[in-house]
PDB file of C-alpha atoms in Angstrom:
ATOM      1  CA  ASP A  89      12.590  12.346   9.397  1.00 62.00           C
ATOM      2  CA  ALA A  90      12.634   8.863  10.924  1.00 66.00           C
ATOM      3  CA  LYS A  91      12.513   5.973   8.491  1.00 88.00           C
ATOM      4  CA  THR A  92       9.429   3.776   8.380  1.00 93.00           C
ATOM      5  CA  THR A  93       8.965   0.174   7.316  1.00 94.00           C
ATOM      6  CA  GLN A  94       5.694  -1.150   5.957  1.00 96.00           C
ATOM      7  CA  PRO A  95       4.697  -4.412   4.282  1.00 96.00           C
ATOM      8  CA  THR A  96       4.598  -4.158   0.523  1.00 95.00           C
ATOM      9  CA  SER A  97       1.060  -5.429   0.179  1.00 97.00           C
ATOM     10  CA  MET A  98      -1.914  -6.733   2.139  1.00 97.00           C
ATOM     11  CA  ASP A  99      -5.308  -8.144   1.327  1.00 97.00           C
ATOM     12  CA  CYS A 100      -8.540  -7.695   3.230  1.00 96.00           C
ATOM     13  CA  ALA A 101     -12.070  -8.962   2.756  1.00 97.00           C
ATOM     14  CA  GLU A 102     -14.760  -6.376   2.240  1.00 97.00           C
ATOM     15  CA  GLY A 103     -16.513  -5.525   5.497  1.00 97.00           C
ATOM     16  CA  ARG A 104     -13.669  -6.771   7.657  1.00 97.00           C
ATOM     17  CA  ALA A 105     -11.189  -4.664   9.564  1.00 97.00           C
ATOM     18  CA  ALA A 106      -7.950  -3.817   7.792  1.00 98.00           C
ATOM     19  CA  ASN A 107      -4.947  -3.517  10.093  1.00 98.00           C
ATOM     20  CA  LEU A 108      -1.926  -1.891   8.479  1.00 98.00           C
ATOM     21  CA  PRO A 109       1.310  -2.006  10.466  1.00 97.00           C
ATOM     22  CA  CYS A 110       4.199   0.427  10.405  1.00 97.00           C
ATOM     23  CA  ASN A 111       7.559   0.220  12.134  1.00 96.00           C
ATOM     24  CA  HIS A 112       9.354   3.425  13.076  1.00 94.00           C
ATOM     25  CA  SER A 113      11.916   2.263  15.602  1.00 94.00           C
ATOM     26  CA  THR A 114      14.099   5.390  15.276  1.00 92.00           C
ATOM     27  CA  ILE A 115      11.275   7.845  15.924  1.00 92.00           C
ATOM     28  CA  SER A 116      12.265  10.751  18.138  1.00 89.00           C
ATOM     29  CA  GLY A 117      10.227  12.349  20.881  1.00 87.00           C
ATOM     30  CA  ASN A 118       8.953  15.285  18.851  1.00 85.00           C
ATOM     31  CA  GLU A 119       7.957  13.342  15.747  1.00 88.00           C
ATOM     32  CA  TYR A 120       4.354  12.666  14.895  1.00 90.00           C
ATOM     33  CA  VAL A 121       3.035   9.642  13.009  1.00 92.00           C
ATOM     34  CA  TYR A 122       0.957  10.505   9.937  1.00 92.00           C
ATOM     35  CA  TRP A 123      -0.961   8.269   7.583  1.00 95.00           C
ATOM     36  CA  TYR A 124      -1.914   9.134   4.039  1.00 95.00           C
ATOM     37  CA  ARG A 125      -3.300   7.035   1.255  1.00 97.00           C
ATOM     38  CA  GLN A 126      -3.378   7.316  -2.496  1.00 95.00           C
ATOM     39  CA  ILE A 127      -6.134   5.738  -4.500  1.00 94.00           C
ATOM     40  CA  HIS A 128      -5.212   4.968  -8.093  1.00 89.00           C
ATOM     41  CA  SER A 129      -5.149   8.105 -10.274  1.00 85.00           C
ATOM     42  CA  GLN A 130      -6.018  10.384  -7.372  1.00 90.00           C
ATOM     43  CA  GLY A 131      -4.020  12.778  -5.198  1.00 92.00           C
ATOM     44  CA  PRO A 132      -2.773  11.659  -1.778  1.00 94.00           C
ATOM     45  CA  GLN A 133      -5.360  11.854   0.996  1.00 95.00           C
ATOM     46  CA  TYR A 134      -4.640  12.576   4.644  1.00 94.00           C
ATOM     47  CA  ILE A 135      -6.126   9.967   6.979  1.00 96.00           C
ATOM     48  CA  ILE A 136      -5.010  10.501  10.561  1.00 95.00           C
ATOM     49  CA  HIS A 137      -2.068  11.466  12.757  1.00 92.00           C
ATOM     50  CA  GLY A 138      -0.923  11.039  16.336  1.00 92.00           C
ATOM     51  CA  LEU A 139       1.922  11.655  18.744  1.00 91.00           C
ATOM     52  CA  LYS A 140       1.635   9.021  21.473  1.00 91.00           C
ATOM     53  CA  ASN A 141      -2.035   8.511  22.252  1.00 88.00           C
ATOM     54  CA  ASN A 142      -4.366   6.389  20.177  1.00 93.00           C
ATOM     55  CA  GLU A 143      -6.489   8.451  17.820  1.00 95.00           C
ATOM     56  CA  THR A 144      -9.778   7.872  16.032  1.00 97.00           C
ATOM     57  CA  ASN A 145     -11.609   9.856  13.394  1.00 95.00           C
ATOM     58  CA  GLU A 146     -14.346   9.192  10.860  1.00 95.00           C
ATOM     59  CA  MET A 147     -11.937   7.373   8.566  1.00 95.00           C
ATOM     60  CA  ALA A 148      -9.749   5.236  10.788  1.00 97.00           C
ATOM     61  CA  SER A 149      -8.110   4.536  14.108  1.00 98.00           C
ATOM     62  CA  LEU A 150      -4.428   4.870  14.875  1.00 98.00           C
ATOM     63  CA  ILE A 151      -2.854   2.704  17.541  1.00 97.00           C
ATOM     64  CA  ILE A 152       0.650   3.720  18.640  1.00 96.00           C
ATOM     65  CA  THR A 153       2.643   1.391  20.892  1.00 96.00           C
ATOM     66  CA  GLU A 154       3.762   2.680  24.259  1.00 95.00           C
ATOM     67  CA  ASP A 155       7.405   2.875  23.149  1.00 95.00           C
ATOM     68  CA  ARG A 156       6.218   4.604  19.923  1.00 95.00           C
ATOM     69  CA  LYS A 157       8.376   2.331  17.810  1.00 95.00           C
ATOM     70  CA  SER A 158       5.450   1.035  15.810  1.00 96.00           C
ATOM     71  CA  SER A 159       1.872   1.843  14.968  1.00 97.00           C
ATOM     72  CA  THR A 160      -1.171   0.300  13.307  1.00 98.00           C
ATOM     73  CA  LEU A 161      -3.737   1.976  11.125  1.00 98.00           C
ATOM     74  CA  ILE A 162      -7.131   0.347  11.433  1.00 98.00           C
ATOM     75  CA  LEU A 163      -9.903   0.683   8.886  1.00 98.00           C
ATOM     76  CA  PRO A 164     -12.781  -0.849  10.868  1.00 97.00           C
ATOM     77  CA  HIS A 165     -14.994  -1.919   7.974  1.00 95.00           C
ATOM     78  CA  ALA A 166     -13.019  -1.942   4.744  1.00 97.00           C
ATOM     79  CA  THR A 167     -14.841  -1.275   1.486  1.00 97.00           C
ATOM     80  CA  LEU A 168     -13.734  -1.756  -2.102  1.00 97.00           C
ATOM     81  CA  ARG A 169     -13.099   1.993  -2.277  1.00 96.00           C
ATOM     82  CA  ASP A 170     -10.429   1.629   0.406  1.00 97.00           C
ATOM     83  CA  THR A 171      -8.165  -0.170  -2.062  1.00 98.00           C
ATOM     84  CA  ALA A 172      -5.145   2.134  -2.213  1.00 97.00           C
ATOM     85  CA  VAL A 173      -1.490   2.536  -1.285  1.00 95.00           C
ATOM     86  CA  TYR A 174      -1.201   3.532   2.374  1.00 97.00           C
ATOM     87  CA  TYR A 175       1.761   5.569   3.528  1.00 95.00           C
ATOM     88  CA  CYS A 176       3.064   5.868   7.082  1.00 95.00           C
ATOM     89  CA  ILE A 177       5.244   8.923   7.723  1.00 91.00           C
ATOM     90  CA  VAL A 178       6.939  10.278  10.826  1.00 89.00           C
ATOM     91  CA  ARG A 179       7.765  13.973  10.911  1.00 84.00           C
ATOM     92  CA  VAL A 180       8.438  16.850  13.247  1.00 78.00           C
ATOM     93  CA  ASN A 181       6.086  19.791  13.035  1.00 66.00           C
ATOM     94  CA  SER A 182       8.350  22.769  13.563  1.00 59.00           C
ATOM     95  CA  GLY A 183      11.121  24.489  11.678  1.00 52.00           C
ATOM     96  CA  GLY A 184      13.480  23.362   8.957  1.00 54.00           C
ATOM     97  CA  SER A 185      12.255  22.037   5.657  1.00 58.00           C
ATOM     98  CA  ASN A 186       9.859  19.563   7.170  1.00 67.00           C
ATOM     99  CA  TYR A 187       7.108  20.749   4.855  1.00 76.00           C
ATOM    100  CA  LYS A 188       8.604  18.700   2.012  1.00 81.00           C
ATOM    101  CA  LEU A 189       6.407  15.641   2.163  1.00 83.00           C
ATOM    102  CA  THR A 190       7.983  12.412   0.998  1.00 83.00           C
ATOM    103  CA  PHE A 191       6.446   8.970   0.818  1.00 85.00           C
ATOM    104  CA  GLY A 192       8.189   5.627   1.042  1.00 85.00           C
ATOM    105  CA  LYS A 193       6.931   2.566  -0.814  1.00 87.00           C
ATOM    106  CA  GLY A 194       3.820   2.229   1.327  1.00 93.00           C
ATOM    107  CA  THR A 195       1.473  -0.736   1.585  1.00 96.00           C
ATOM    108  CA  LEU A 196      -0.829  -1.629  -1.270  1.00 96.00           C
ATOM    109  CA  LEU A 197      -4.066  -2.642   0.415  1.00 98.00           C
ATOM    110  CA  THR A 198      -6.409  -4.603  -1.791  1.00 98.00           C
ATOM    111  CA  VAL A 199      -9.936  -5.025  -0.507  1.00 97.00           C
ATOM    112  CA  ASN A 200     -11.575  -8.058  -2.044  1.00 96.00           C
ATOM    113  CA  PRO A 201     -15.327  -8.633  -2.469  1.00 95.00           C
TER     114      PRO A 201
ATOM    115  CA  GLY B  63     -13.952  25.787  -1.582  1.00 51.00           C
ATOM    116  CA  ALA B  64     -14.279  22.505   0.245  1.00 79.00           C
ATOM    117  CA  GLY B  65     -11.013  21.106  -1.046  1.00 92.00           C
ATOM    118  CA  VAL B  66      -7.983  21.887  -3.160  1.00 96.00           C
ATOM    119  CA  SER B  67      -9.014  22.419  -6.763  1.00 96.00           C
ATOM    120  CA  GLN B  68      -6.687  21.945  -9.702  1.00 97.00           C
ATOM    121  CA  SER B  69      -7.229  22.646 -13.356  1.00 96.00           C
ATOM    122  CA  PRO B  70      -7.089  21.328 -15.937  1.00 97.00           C
ATOM    123  CA  SER B  71      -7.380  17.720 -14.822  1.00 96.00           C
ATOM    124  CA  ASN B  72      -5.635  16.596 -17.983  1.00 97.00           C
ATOM    125  CA  LYS B  73      -3.387  18.483 -20.365  1.00 97.00           C
ATOM    126  CA  VAL B  74      -1.882  17.179 -23.568  1.00 98.00           C
ATOM    127  CA  THR B  75       0.633  19.424 -25.237  1.00 97.00           C
ATOM    128  CA  GLU B  76       3.299  19.318 -27.895  1.00 97.00           C
ATOM    129  CA  LYS B  77       6.982  19.439 -27.094  1.00 97.00           C
ATOM    130  CA  GLY B  78       8.190  23.027 -26.948  1.00 97.00           C
ATOM    131  CA  LYS B  79       4.869  24.573 -25.970  1.00 98.00           C
ATOM    132  CA  ASP B  80       4.264  26.433 -22.699  1.00 98.00           C
ATOM    133  CA  VAL B  81       1.649  25.219 -20.207  1.00 98.00           C
ATOM    134  CA  GLU B  82       0.000  26.746 -17.157  1.00 98.00           C
ATOM    135  CA  LEU B  83      -1.404  24.676 -14.341  1.00 98.00           C
ATOM    136  CA  ARG B  84      -3.708  26.217 -11.784  1.00 97.00           C
ATOM    137  CA  CYS B  85      -4.254  25.479  -8.105  1.00 97.00           C
ATOM    138  CA  ASP B  86      -6.975  26.897  -5.887  1.00 96.00           C
ATOM    139  CA  PRO B  87      -6.146  25.999  -2.264  1.00 94.00           C
ATOM    140  CA  ILE B  88      -8.520  25.475   0.622  1.00 92.00           C
ATOM    141  CA  SER B  89      -9.859  28.824   1.774  1.00 90.00           C
ATOM    142  CA  GLY B  90      -7.814  30.243   4.641  1.00 87.00           C
ATOM    143  CA  HIS B  91      -4.815  27.973   4.123  1.00 89.00           C
ATOM    144  CA  THR B  92      -1.626  30.004   4.194  1.00 87.00           C
ATOM    145  CA  ALA B  93       0.744  27.372   2.835  1.00 90.00           C
ATOM    146  CA  LEU B  94       0.686  26.016  -0.713  1.00 93.00           C
ATOM    147  CA  TYR B  95       2.873  23.310  -2.217  1.00 94.00           C
ATOM    148  CA  TRP B  96       3.511  21.959  -5.684  1.00 96.00           C
ATOM    149  CA  TYR B  97       4.738  18.401  -6.204  1.00 95.00           C
ATOM    150  CA  ARG B  98       5.308  16.215  -9.222  1.00 95.00           C
ATOM    151  CA  GLN B  99       4.637  12.495  -9.402  1.00 93.00           C
ATOM    152  CA  SER B 100       5.827  10.393 -12.280  1.00 89.00           C
ATOM    153  CA  LEU B 101       4.175   7.069 -13.046  1.00 82.00           C
ATOM    154  CA  GLY B 102       4.740   4.655 -10.178  1.00 76.00           C
ATOM    155  CA  GLN B 103       7.070   7.042  -8.410  1.00 81.00           C
ATOM    156  CA  GLY B 104       6.955   8.986  -5.166  1.00 84.00           C
ATOM    157  CA  LEU B 105       6.366  12.669  -4.608  1.00 88.00           C
ATOM    158  CA  GLU B 106       8.918  15.134  -5.948  1.00 92.00           C
ATOM    159  CA  PHE B 107       8.779  18.481  -4.170  1.00 92.00           C
ATOM    160  CA  LEU B 108       8.798  21.491  -6.477  1.00 95.00           C
ATOM    161  CA  ILE B 109       7.953  24.703  -4.630  1.00 94.00           C
ATOM    162  CA  TYR B 110       6.455  25.964  -1.371  1.00 92.00           C
ATOM    163  CA  PHE B 111       4.636  29.224  -0.612  1.00 92.00           C
ATOM    164  CA  GLN B 112       3.943  30.369   2.944  1.00 88.00           C
ATOM    165  CA  GLY B 113       2.039  33.605   3.431  1.00 84.00           C
ATOM    166  CA  ASN B 114       4.067  36.609   2.347  1.00 83.00           C
ATOM    167  CA  SER B 115       7.426  34.910   2.793  1.00 86.00           C
ATOM    168  CA  ALA B 116       9.764  34.271  -0.109  1.00 89.00           C
ATOM    169  CA  PRO B 117       8.859  30.926  -1.682  1.00 91.00           C
ATOM    170  CA  ASP B 118      11.136  27.908  -1.442  1.00 92.00           C
ATOM    171  CA  LYS B 119      11.887  27.149  -5.085  1.00 93.00           C
ATOM    172  CA  SER B 120      14.606  24.615  -4.354  1.00 92.00           C
ATOM    173  CA  GLY B 121      12.726  21.741  -5.963  1.00 93.00           C
ATOM    174  CA  LEU B 122      12.127  23.295  -9.364  1.00 95.00           C
ATOM    175  CA  PRO B 123      14.023  21.059 -11.807  1.00 95.00           C
ATOM    176  CA  SER B 124      15.054  23.771 -14.267  1.00 95.00           C
ATOM    177  CA  ASP B 125      14.572  27.430 -15.107  1.00 96.00           C
ATOM    178  CA  ARG B 126      11.778  26.398 -17.462  1.00 98.00           C
ATOM    179  CA  PHE B 127       9.636  25.927 -14.365  1.00 98.00           C
ATOM    180  CA  SER B 128       8.188  28.846 -12.436  1.00 97.00           C
ATOM    181  CA  ALA B 129       5.290  29.417 -10.090  1.00 96.00           C
ATOM    182  CA  GLU B 130       3.491  32.332  -8.582  1.00 95.00           C
ATOM    183  CA  ARG B 131       0.837  32.787  -5.994  1.00 94.00           C
ATOM    184  CA  THR B 132      -1.335  35.842  -6.361  1.00 84.00           C
ATOM    185  CA  GLY B 133      -3.062  37.459  -3.406  1.00 81.00           C
ATOM    186  CA  GLY B 134      -2.019  34.641  -1.130  1.00 77.00           C
ATOM    187  CA  SER B 135      -4.529  32.290  -2.703  1.00 90.00           C
ATOM    188  CA  VAL B 136      -4.527  30.894  -6.241  1.00 95.00           C
ATOM    189  CA  SER B 137      -1.242  29.605  -7.627  1.00 97.00           C
ATOM    190  CA  THR B 138      -0.099  28.994 -11.184  1.00 97.00           C
ATOM    191  CA  LEU B 139       2.715  26.644 -12.149  1.00 98.00           C
ATOM    192  CA  THR B 140       4.161  27.475 -15.559  1.00 98.00           C
ATOM    193  CA  ILE B 141       6.340  25.178 -17.608  1.00 98.00           C
ATOM    194  CA  GLN B 142       7.983  26.788 -20.605  1.00 98.00           C
ATOM    195  CA  ARG B 143       9.199  24.910 -23.678  1.00 98.00           C
ATOM    196  CA  THR B 144       7.861  21.614 -22.389  1.00 98.00           C
ATOM    197  CA  GLN B 145       9.894  18.445 -22.830  1.00 97.00           C
ATOM    198  CA  GLN B 146       8.733  14.844 -22.856  1.00 96.00           C
ATOM    199  CA  GLU B 147      10.371  14.243 -19.485  1.00 95.00           C
ATOM    200  CA  ASP B 148       8.011  16.839 -18.007  1.00 96.00           C
ATOM    201  CA  SER B 149       5.151  14.363 -18.441  1.00 96.00           C
ATOM    202  CA  ALA B 150       3.827  13.576 -14.974  1.00 96.00           C
ATOM    203  CA  VAL B 151       1.006  14.298 -12.576  1.00 96.00           C
ATOM    204  CA  TYR B 152       1.412  17.717 -10.998  1.00 97.00           C
ATOM    205  CA  LEU B 153      -0.084  17.855  -7.520  1.00 97.00           C
ATOM    206  CA  CYS B 154      -0.927  20.878  -5.440  1.00 97.00           C
ATOM    207  CA  ALA B 155      -1.473  20.818  -1.685  1.00 95.00           C
ATOM    208  CA  SER B 156      -2.301  23.353   0.974  1.00 92.00           C
ATOM    209  CA  SER B 157      -2.082  23.468   4.742  1.00 89.00           C
ATOM    210  CA  SER B 158      -3.056  25.759   7.574  1.00 84.00           C
ATOM    211  CA  ARG B 159      -1.190  27.331  10.464  1.00 70.00           C
ATOM    212  CA  LEU B 160      -2.863  25.203  13.123  1.00 64.00           C
ATOM    213  CA  ALA B 161      -0.672  24.336  16.075  1.00 57.00           C
ATOM    214  CA  GLY B 162       0.757  20.972  16.877  1.00 60.00           C
ATOM    215  CA  GLY B 163       0.710  17.975  14.607  1.00 61.00           C
ATOM    216  CA  ALA B 164      -2.152  19.377  12.576  1.00 66.00           C
ATOM    217  CA  LYS B 165       0.195  21.996  11.123  1.00 64.00           C
ATOM    218  CA  ASN B 166       1.840  19.357   9.002  1.00 68.00           C
ATOM    219  CA  ILE B 167      -1.312  18.075   7.344  1.00 87.00           C
ATOM    220  CA  GLN B 168      -1.222  18.732   3.635  1.00 90.00           C
ATOM    221  CA  TYR B 169      -4.465  18.433   1.712  1.00 93.00           C
ATOM    222  CA  PHE B 170      -3.997  17.526  -1.920  1.00 95.00           C
ATOM    223  CA  GLY B 171      -5.891  18.255  -5.073  1.00 96.00           C
ATOM    224  CA  ALA B 172      -6.646  15.593  -7.653  1.00 95.00           C
ATOM    225  CA  GLY B 173      -3.703  16.716  -9.765  1.00 96.00           C
ATOM    226  CA  THR B 174      -3.140  17.695 -13.369  1.00 97.00           C
ATOM    227  CA  ARG B 175      -1.965  14.898 -15.635  1.00 96.00           C
ATOM    228  CA  LEU B 176       0.424  16.462 -18.132  1.00 97.00           C
ATOM    229  CA  SER B 177       1.357  14.584 -21.271  1.00 97.00           C
ATOM    230  CA  VAL B 178       3.991  16.072 -23.548  1.00 97.00           C
ATOM    231  CA  LEU B 179       3.998  14.520 -27.006  1.00 95.00           C
TER     232      LEU B 179
END
C-alpha cells in the first residue's frame, strides 16, 4: 500500500469547515483513497472513499487532486463530536492480503467550542 | 443488526484465566476480521474469515489465541491462559463482497477492552 503523510494535529472551530489534508504521492493507478476516524475509546469508523473523482456522503466530502497525489477530507460543519483521529489510507481492492487494515499516525482533529 | 456488535464491552480477568470475546457482524457480511489495539497504538491484525474459505490466522500472536466463526456469522476469539501483555482493546470488523472500492470498507464494532490483572 502507498504511504500517506498527514499533519499530526489540527484545530477547528465548532460550526466551521474542517479540511484535513493527506499526501499520497506514490499512489498507483488501482489504489483507492479511504478515510477512517477513531473517536476516543471507540472503534474505527469508515467515513468515505474515492478513486479519482470527488465524493460526497452524509458525513463528509473527499477532494482528490487531478494527479491523485493528494486529497482533502472536508467536514463541512464540524461539531464537538467530530473530535477524533482521522486516518487517510490508500489501498488496492483486489487480491493479496490487502484486507489487513493498517493505520498510520493520522491527524488528531480537535474541534473547539 | 445495524452494526457490528461485540461483547462484553469490558472484561477484567486474572492472569492465567481463559476469556472468550464475541463478535456479531453486520448481517450479510461475508468477511470478518479481528484486530487488537494497545493503548495509543495502531491496529494489529489477528485473523480474517471469508465465507467458507480457510481463515488467515497469520496475525495470531501465539497458540494461546484461537478464533472460530460458526455458521458464517458470529465469531468467538478465545485467549487461553491470559497474560498481562494480552491487555488491549480487541476490535472486530466485517465487510461485504461489494465490487470496487466498497469491497475494502471494514465496519468496526466498539471493541472489547480486556484487562488482565
